Amino acid sequence: MEQKNKYSIIVPTYNERLNIALIVYLIFKHLRDVGRDVDFEVIVVDDGSPDGTQEVVKQLQKLYGEDRILLRPRPRKLGLGTAYIHGLKHASGNFVVIMDADLSHHPKYLPSFIKKQLETGASIVTGTRYVKGGGVHGWNLMRKLTSRGANVLAQTLLWPGVSDLTGSFRLYRKSVLEDIISSCVSKGYVFQMEMIVRASRKGYHIEEVPITFVDRVFGSSKLGGSEIVEYLKGLAYLLVTT
């Protein structure tokens, strides 16, 4: 008998009290649009948020059930890559979705990710801003140029076979994510790029779904000059090691 798919959605959080309830509501809404029998869980990895994010998640557990909303906190900010590894340890699904909690990744795209994977048998489905139907909303011209320039530079040097290297809205076959993440060393902004480049080098089947990235609704963006420097250093590292 064929195994029924289960989707573990890992959502790292830090000071996302204003966003987490809405993102969870939208995940449930849009996955139920796929069908009542879609099996999924939401794993919130909170890095000791001082704003009460964890208290909101506990309220959500009462509403949706502790089997559907898993709170797996850590004592302090320890980085995005290790947040995924931490969430992965608690994931019971055979597919894993990674997405941001700040509403820049709209859950309305989840059905498209699942459909694309089922149609193609892909090991990874990644959201892209840089094909027809994709885009960015809420960024100023400078940030758009910076993001686009960083992407073009990486495309030129690394030839990864995907159009959006730094996007972080992705669906992975769990075994594939475990394999890739174990060989990644980058932190922060570069981590997503290393993941997809290493997946491409390992020959995994990657498909893309156009998405519109929306700048965070509540709170402040965490991208700054130091992240751009880290990105360039990470690009050089991947150029040498992949």
Coordinates of C-alpha atoms in Angstrom, one line a residue, residues 41-236:
E41 CA 1.9 19.6 11.0
V42 CA 3.4 23.1 11.8
I43 CA 6.6 23.0 13.8
V44 CA 7.4 26.4 15.3
V45 CA 11.1 26.8 16.3
D46 CA 11.3 29.9 18.4
D47 CA 14.6 31.3 19.5
G48 CA 13.7 32.6 22.9
S49 CA 11.6 35.5 21.6
P50 CA 11.1 38.2 24.4
D51 CA 7.9 39.5 22.8
G52 CA 5.6 36.6 23.8
T53 CA 5.7 34.6 20.6
Q54 CA 5.7 31.3 22.5
E55 CA 2.6 32.3 24.5
V56 CA 0.7 32.9 21.3
V57 CA 1.8 29.5 19.9
K58 CA 0.6 27.8 23.1
Q59 CA -2.8 29.4 22.6
L60 CA -2.8 28.1 19.0
Q61 CA -2.0 24.6 20.3
K62 CA -5.2 24.8 22.3
L63 CA -7.1 25.9 19.2
Y64 CA -5.7 23.5 16.6
G65 CA -4.2 20.7 18.8
E66 CA -0.7 19.9 20.0
D67 CA -0.4 17.2 17.3
R68 CA -0.9 19.9 14.6
I69 CA 1.0 22.8 16.2
L70 CA 4.4 21.7 17.6
L71 CA 6.3 24.3 19.7
R72 CA 10.0 23.3 19.8
P73 CA 11.7 26.4 21.3
R74 CA 15.4 27.1 21.8
P75 CA 16.9 29.3 24.5
R76 CA 18.3 32.0 22.3
K77 CA 19.0 33.1 18.7
L78 CA 21.2 30.3 17.2
G79 CA 20.8 30.9 13.5
L80 CA 18.5 29.8 10.7
G81 CA 20.4 26.7 9.6
T82 CA 20.4 25.2 13.0
A83 CA 16.7 26.1 13.4
Y84 CA 15.9 23.9 10.4
I85 CA 18.0 21.1 11.8
H86 CA 16.2 21.4 15.1
G87 CA 12.8 21.4 13.5
L88 CA 13.8 18.5 11.3
K89 CA 14.5 16.3 14.3
H90 CA 10.8 16.7 15.3
A91 CA 9.3 16.4 11.8
S92 CA 7.1 13.3 11.3
G93 CA 6.3 14.0 7.7
N94 CA 8.0 12.5 4.6
F95 CA 8.0 16.1 3.1
V96 CA 9.2 19.2 4.8
V97 CA 8.3 22.8 4.0
I98 CA 10.5 25.7 5.2
M99 CA 8.9 29.1 5.2
D100 CA 9.3 32.5 7.0
A101 CA 6.8 33.5 9.8
D102 CA 6.7 37.2 8.7
L103 CA 4.1 36.7 5.9
S104 CA 6.6 37.4 3.2
H105 CA 5.9 33.8 2.1
H106 CA 2.1 33.5 1.6
P107 CA 0.7 30.1 2.5
K108 CA -1.6 30.4 -0.6
Y109 CA 1.3 29.0 -2.6
L110 CA 1.5 25.7 -0.6
P111 CA -1.1 23.9 -2.8
S112 CA 1.0 24.9 -5.9
F113 CA 4.1 23.4 -4.3
I114 CA 2.4 20.2 -3.4
K115 CA 0.7 19.9 -6.8
K116 CA 4.1 20.5 -8.6
Q117 CA 5.8 17.8 -6.5
L118 CA 3.0 15.3 -7.2
E119 CA 3.0 16.0 -10.9
T120 CA 6.8 15.9 -11.4
G121 CA 8.1 13.6 -8.5
A122 CA 10.6 16.4 -7.7
S123 CA 12.8 16.1 -4.6
I124 CA 12.7 19.9 -4.1
V125 CA 10.1 22.5 -5.1
T126 CA 11.3 26.1 -4.6
G127 CA 9.5 29.3 -4.8
T128 CA 10.9 31.8 -7.3
R129 CA 10.5 35.6 -7.7
Y130 CA 12.4 35.7 -11.0
V131 CA 10.1 33.9 -13.5
K132 CA 6.8 34.9 -15.2
G133 CA 4.2 35.1 -12.5
G134 CA 6.7 35.8 -9.7
G135 CA 7.8 39.1 -8.2
V136 CA 8.5 41.2 -5.1
H137 CA 6.1 43.6 -3.4
G138 CA 7.0 46.3 -0.9
W139 CA 10.7 46.7 -1.7
N140 CA 12.3 49.9 -2.7
L141 CA 14.3 50.1 -6.0
M142 CA 17.7 49.8 -4.2
R143 CA 16.7 46.6 -2.4
K144 CA 15.2 45.1 -5.6
L145 CA 18.5 45.9 -7.5
T146 CA 20.6 44.5 -4.7
S147 CA 18.6 41.2 -4.6
R148 CA 18.5 40.9 -8.4
G149 CA 22.2 41.7 -8.7
A150 CA 23.1 39.2 -6.0
N151 CA 21.1 36.6 -7.8
V152 CA 22.6 37.3 -11.3
L153 CA 26.1 37.2 -9.8
A154 CA 25.4 33.9 -8.2
Q155 CA 23.8 32.5 -11.4
T156 CA 26.8 33.6 -13.5
L157 CA 29.4 32.1 -11.1
L158 CA 27.7 29.0 -9.8
W159 CA 25.3 27.8 -12.6
P160 CA 22.9 26.2 -10.2
G161 CA 20.0 25.5 -12.6
V162 CA 17.4 27.5 -10.6
S163 CA 16.3 31.1 -11.0
D164 CA 16.0 32.2 -7.4
L165 CA 19.0 31.2 -5.2
T166 CA 18.3 33.2 -2.1
G167 CA 14.6 32.4 -1.7
S168 CA 13.7 30.5 1.4
F169 CA 10.2 29.2 0.6
R170 CA 10.7 25.5 -0.3
L171 CA 9.3 22.0 -0.2
Y172 CA 11.8 19.2 0.3
R173 CA 11.6 15.5 0.4
K174 CA 12.6 14.9 4.0
S175 CA 15.4 12.5 3.2
V176 CA 16.8 14.9 0.7
L177 CA 16.8 17.8 3.1
E178 CA 18.5 15.7 5.7
D179 CA 21.2 14.8 3.2
I180 CA 21.8 18.4 2.0
I181 CA 21.6 20.1 5.4
S182 CA 24.3 17.8 6.8
S183 CA 26.8 19.1 4.2
C184 CA 26.0 22.9 4.6
V185 CA 28.2 25.2 6.7
S186 CA 27.0 28.6 5.8
K187 CA 25.0 30.8 8.2
G188 CA 22.3 33.5 7.8
Y189 CA 21.5 34.9 4.3
V190 CA 23.9 32.6 2.5
F191 CA 22.5 29.4 3.9
Q192 CA 19.6 29.1 1.5
M193 CA 21.9 29.6 -1.5
E194 CA 24.3 26.9 -0.3
M195 CA 21.3 24.5 0.2
I196 CA 20.1 24.8 -3.3
V197 CA 23.5 24.8 -4.9
R198 CA 24.5 21.7 -3.1
A199 CA 21.2 20.0 -4.1
S200 CA 21.8 20.9 -7.7
R201 CA 25.4 19.5 -7.5
K202 CA 24.1 16.3 -6.0
G203 CA 21.8 15.9 -9.0
Y204 CA 18.4 16.2 -7.1
H205 CA 15.4 16.9 -9.2
I206 CA 14.4 20.6 -8.5
E207 CA 11.2 22.3 -9.8
E208 CA 10.1 25.9 -9.4
V209 CA 6.8 27.6 -8.6
P210 CA 6.4 31.4 -9.2
I211 CA 5.7 33.3 -6.0
T212 CA 5.3 37.0 -5.1
F213 CA 7.5 37.8 -2.1
V214 CA 5.9 40.4 0.1
D215 CA 8.1 42.5 2.5
R216 CA 7.3 41.7 6.1
V217 CA 3.9 43.0 7.4
F218 CA 4.8 43.6 11.0
G219 CA 8.2 44.1 12.6
S220 CA 11.5 45.1 11.0
S221 CA 13.5 43.5 8.2
K222 CA 16.6 41.7 9.3
L223 CA 18.7 42.3 6.1
G224 CA 21.5 44.8 6.4
G225 CA 25.0 45.7 5.2
S226 CA 26.6 42.9 7.2
E227 CA 24.3 40.3 5.5
I228 CA 25.4 41.6 2.0
V229 CA 29.1 41.2 3.0
E230 CA 28.4 37.6 4.3
Y231 CA 26.6 36.9 1.0
L232 CA 29.7 37.8 -1.0
K233 CA 32.0 35.8 1.3
G234 CA 29.6 32.9 1.0
L235 CA 29.5 33.1 -2.8
A236 CA 33.3 32.9 -2.9

